[in-house]
Amino acid sequence: MGTFDLASLRAATNQVPPLVGHNVVAADLALSEGVVRHGSPSVLESLLPLGAEAGTAEAREQGQLANEHHPELTSYDRYGNRLDEVTFHPAWHWLMERAVGHGLAATPWEQQADGDADAHLRRAAGFMAWSHTEPGHGCPISMTYAAVPALRVDEALAKEWTPLLASTTYDPGLRPPAEKQGALCGMGMTEKQGGSDVRANVTSAVAQPDGTYTLHGHKWFTSAPMNDVFLVLAQASDGVTCFVVPRVLPDGTRNQIDVVRLKDKLGNRSNASSELEFDGTVAIRLGDEGRGVRTIIEMVAATRLDCVLGSAGLMRRAVSEASWHVAHRSAFGSLLADKPLMQNVVADLAVESEAATVLALRLASAVDDLALDTPQAEHEAALRRIALPLAKFWVCKRTPALTAEALECLGGNGYVEESLMPLLYREAPLNSVWEGSGNVNALDVLRALGREPEALEAWITEVGLARGADARLDAAIDSTLALLGSLMGDPVSLEVGARRLAGRMAAVLQGSLLVRFSPPEVADVFCASRLGSSYDGTFGALAGGDLRGIVERTTPVL
Ligand SMILES: Cc1cc2nc3c(=O)[nH]c(=O)nc-3n(C[C@H](O)[C@H](O)[C@H](O)COP(=O)(O)OP(=O)(O)OC[C@H]3O[C@@H](n4cnc5c(N)ncnc54)[C@H](O)[C@@H]3O)c2cc1C
């Protein structure tokens, strides 16, 4: 009878070491090459400390803790006074402090005013990389970034709030703005009866003799209710209007904002998303009465870009974990990374992730041109008008499928919370839901096509820059224009086909960017698969290409 060897029984062999200790920025070649392309080597260099911190074991642990210990609402104090405070685990504050400190909130608006030509690109790349820590806290960071262009419709309000929102000091807690070193902003649009159709808002705004308004009504979704200020839509006498609603009034009293409850969400669990009630809530009008949608659309546009950046970051995180795993795990006598079929899967995921990154950075670089009114600004504005809803629709729509497949690369371990893959998987659908769900963005593409001919011209010009380099791309440009032509004649067909068209236009734009900017093996696989007529979206069904080379390019190096 042999001896029972408990030590060897318990040895964890063939298990993969955690992916920590890498520089998230440097390890992501698609990201770092894009930053140099649209910016410069010094922009890339400035992002390396953020990338190093995002890749630490501590960052990974804090991200995990913030999602295990959810925010809690305290409605009343012990004496029965209303409090409406949300408390977070210290890990949330750890993440927020660093995100704000790295300048990922509204900092670029002030940097750009100081002459930094790449402020928005830097912030976009930083936002993508920092999202590897965990994605939930990106919500208040995004909204704070996005509020500034909307606030600019009113010089005085912009002057009052921008320095606080642009601060690199995270200063949580409810105090009057004048006593704070930094502030965060949220948005309240969605109501019970409708989120996409914000013109159906029923919250009313009553003008007061002192020029302020009071709000009466509710919001069905308002994330990050502990933020210092919110841009809120409500019905004034002349229609839907945008308002600035501070959490604490200048005299130190709390503005009446009742947090009814926090949502019990699928994912995004580190972040608090609330239902609010207003009853006499003090609000300051931002922009003209009746122009609320026009005013807040500037904020929505910026958050839509962050949805693209966030989804591209999520994809990259998922693909990093998948490629890392297969590089360290063996089955049937060899590394998974050496199995031809696994190479097919990981290479396909990598190409999707790179296409998302290239498009996201292209859009982010347009923000710098627009902000600085460069000679390209006209083209960039027209391109952004159509490419932003295209990217918001397509990149966010591809993320859940990619995340599920990346999870599977880790086998059963990928289904277990400690791997962090479930966190990514639960988060993955969200960017497609909020800030204009899939249909809403596809319909926005049609709106741009119908009302702003320069938007289609800009798309044609942009994809045309790659013409002649790849016959499959050329054919896809032509067939997409033919599809558009065939749908245009009939409004119902056009609406029915909105997703099909938006998906094609987005993929062609991604293909053109990859052909221009990425290594040939990546562009080749993308054009051969995504731009062909038989592509069914299943990962790992590539017909050929330099799969090993693509996998090596995407696997993080410590
Ligand atoms: C975690 C989370 C946090 C959120 N945080 C905030 C926040 O901070 N502030 C805020 O204001 N909102 C927030 N939202 C709300 C979010 O923006 C809305 O849920 C979203 O805009 C959709 O609105 P809705 O839920 O009312 O759905 P609906 O508008 O009812 O839409 C339902 C479905 O119908 C589709 N649809 C709508 N119109 C059309 C059409 N014309 N044709 C075809 N299809 C259509 C939509 O695409 C969607 O798929 C949050 C949501 C979530 C999930």
PDB file of C-alpha atoms and ligand atoms in Angstrom, residues 143 187-191 194-197 221-223 265 268 273 430 433-440 443 495, ligand 1:
ATOM      1  CA  MET A 143     -19.821  62.394 -16.091  1.00  0.00           C
ATOM      2  CA  MET A 187     -26.603  63.735 -14.701  1.00  0.00           C
ATOM      3  CA  GLY A 188     -30.318  63.237 -14.150  1.00  0.00           C
ATOM      4  CA  MET A 189     -32.296  62.661 -17.327  1.00  0.00           C
ATOM      5  CA  THR A 190     -34.021  59.260 -17.120  1.00  0.00           C
ATOM      6  CA  GLU A 191     -37.462  59.111 -15.511  1.00  0.00           C
ATOM      7  CA  GLY A 194     -38.862  57.048 -20.306  1.00  0.00           C
ATOM      8  CA  GLY A 195     -35.132  57.340 -20.619  1.00  0.00           C
ATOM      9  CA  SER A 196     -34.521  57.419 -24.354  1.00  0.00           C
ATOM     10  CA  ASP A 197     -37.416  59.794 -24.877  1.00  0.00           C
ATOM     11  CA  PHE A 221     -31.771  56.510 -12.687  1.00  0.00           C
ATOM     12  CA  THR A 222     -29.147  58.901 -11.352  1.00  0.00           C
ATOM     13  CA  SER A 223     -25.760  57.355 -10.863  1.00  0.00           C
ATOM     14  CA  LYS A 265     -27.697  45.990 -10.674  1.00  0.00           C
ATOM     15  CA  ASN A 268     -21.271  47.980 -12.209  1.00  0.00           C
ATOM     16  CA  SER A 273     -27.062  54.213  -9.138  1.00  0.00           C
ATOM     17  CA  LEU A 430     -23.874  48.366 -19.755  1.00  0.00           C
ATOM     18  CA  VAL A 433     -27.618  50.400 -22.522  1.00  0.00           C
ATOM     19  CA  TRP A 434     -26.943  53.844 -21.104  1.00  0.00           C
ATOM     20  CA  GLU A 435     -26.260  57.112 -22.912  1.00  0.00           C
ATOM     21  CA  GLY A 436     -28.487  55.985 -25.757  1.00  0.00           C
ATOM     22  CA  SER A 437     -29.188  52.273 -26.090  1.00  0.00           C
ATOM     23  CA  GLY A 438     -28.255  50.326 -29.235  1.00  0.00           C
ATOM     24  CA  ASN A 439     -31.338  51.233 -31.256  1.00  0.00           C
ATOM     25  CA  VAL A 440     -31.176  54.854 -30.206  1.00  0.00           C
ATOM     26  CA  LEU A 443     -31.309  55.736 -35.238  1.00  0.00           C
ATOM     27  CA  GLU A 495     -35.311  52.226 -39.965  1.00  0.00           C
TER      28      GLU A 495
HETATM   29  C1  LIG B   1     -26.535  51.197 -14.366  1.00  0.00           C
HETATM   30  C2  LIG B   1     -27.276  52.337 -14.997  1.00  0.00           C
HETATM   31  C3  LIG B   1     -26.970  53.622 -14.612  1.00  0.00           C
HETATM   32  C4  LIG B   1     -27.649  54.692 -15.183  1.00  0.00           C
HETATM   33  N1  LIG B   1     -27.315  55.962 -14.796  1.00  0.00           N
HETATM   34  C5  LIG B   1     -28.018  57.003 -15.296  1.00  0.00           C
HETATM   35  C6  LIG B   1     -27.729  58.342 -14.888  1.00  0.00           C
HETATM   36  O1  LIG B   1     -26.803  58.592 -14.110  1.00  0.00           O
HETATM   37  N2  LIG B   1     -28.493  59.339 -15.362  1.00  0.00           N
HETATM   38  C7  LIG B   1     -29.509  59.103 -16.240  1.00  0.00           C
HETATM   39  O2  LIG B   1     -30.156  60.055 -16.648  1.00  0.00           O
HETATM   40  N3  LIG B   1     -29.782  57.858 -16.661  1.00  0.00           N
HETATM   41  C8  LIG B   1     -29.077  56.810 -16.212  1.00  0.00           C
HETATM   42  N4  LIG B   1     -29.358  55.546 -16.635  1.00  0.00           N
HETATM   43  C9  LIG B   1     -30.497  55.322 -17.492  1.00  0.00           C
HETATM   44  C10 LIG B   1     -30.158  54.988 -18.925  1.00  0.00           C
HETATM   45  O3  LIG B   1     -29.542  56.069 -19.565  1.00  0.00           O
HETATM   46  C11 LIG B   1     -31.465  54.538 -19.577  1.00  0.00           C
HETATM   47  O4  LIG B   1     -31.827  53.302 -18.974  1.00  0.00           O
HETATM   48  C12 LIG B   1     -31.361  54.414 -21.055  1.00  0.00           C
HETATM   49  O5  LIG B   1     -31.187  55.675 -21.644  1.00  0.00           O
HETATM   50  C13 LIG B   1     -32.611  53.759 -21.664  1.00  0.00           C
HETATM   51  O6  LIG B   1     -33.774  54.372 -21.198  1.00  0.00           O
HETATM   52  P1  LIG B   1     -34.936  53.493 -20.561  1.00  0.00           P
HETATM   53  O7  LIG B   1     -34.358  52.633 -19.525  1.00  0.00           O
HETATM   54  O8  LIG B   1     -36.058  54.372 -20.160  1.00  0.00           O
HETATM   55  O9  LIG B   1     -35.426  52.560 -21.742  1.00  0.00           O
HETATM   56  P2  LIG B   1     -36.411  52.943 -22.941  1.00  0.00           P
HETATM   57  O10 LIG B   1     -36.184  54.341 -23.363  1.00  0.00           O
HETATM   58  O11 LIG B   1     -37.784  52.541 -22.572  1.00  0.00           O
HETATM   59  O12 LIG B   1     -35.860  51.973 -24.084  1.00  0.00           O
HETATM   60  C14 LIG B   1     -36.102  50.560 -24.032  1.00  0.00           C
HETATM   61  C15 LIG B   1     -35.561  49.948 -25.319  1.00  0.00           C
HETATM   62  O13 LIG B   1     -36.243  50.520 -26.416  1.00  0.00           O
HETATM   63  C16 LIG B   1     -35.320  50.990 -27.386  1.00  0.00           C
HETATM   64  N5  LIG B   1     -35.893  52.150 -28.059  1.00  0.00           N
HETATM   65  C17 LIG B   1     -36.168  53.358 -27.556  1.00  0.00           C
HETATM   66  N6  LIG B   1     -36.651  54.164 -28.514  1.00  0.00           N
HETATM   67  C18 LIG B   1     -36.707  53.438 -29.656  1.00  0.00           C
HETATM   68  C19 LIG B   1     -37.137  53.681 -30.990  1.00  0.00           C
HETATM   69  N7  LIG B   1     -37.581  54.888 -31.345  1.00  0.00           N
HETATM   70  N8  LIG B   1     -37.067  52.693 -31.890  1.00  0.00           N
HETATM   71  C20 LIG B   1     -36.585  51.483 -31.557  1.00  0.00           C
HETATM   72  N9  LIG B   1     -36.168  51.184 -30.320  1.00  0.00           N
HETATM   73  C21 LIG B   1     -36.220  52.148 -29.371  1.00  0.00           C
HETATM   74  C22 LIG B   1     -34.052  51.324 -26.614  1.00  0.00           C
HETATM   75  O14 LIG B   1     -32.915  51.218 -27.462  1.00  0.00           O
HETATM   76  C23 LIG B   1     -34.075  50.224 -25.540  1.00  0.00           C
HETATM   77  O15 LIG B   1     -33.486  49.063 -26.065  1.00  0.00           O
HETATM   78  C24 LIG B   1     -28.667  54.458 -16.125  1.00  0.00           C
HETATM   79  C25 LIG B   1     -28.968  53.150 -16.506  1.00  0.00           C
HETATM   80  C26 LIG B   1     -28.286  52.098 -15.958  1.00  0.00           C
HETATM   81  C27 LIG B   1     -28.636  50.702 -16.393  1.00  0.00           C
END
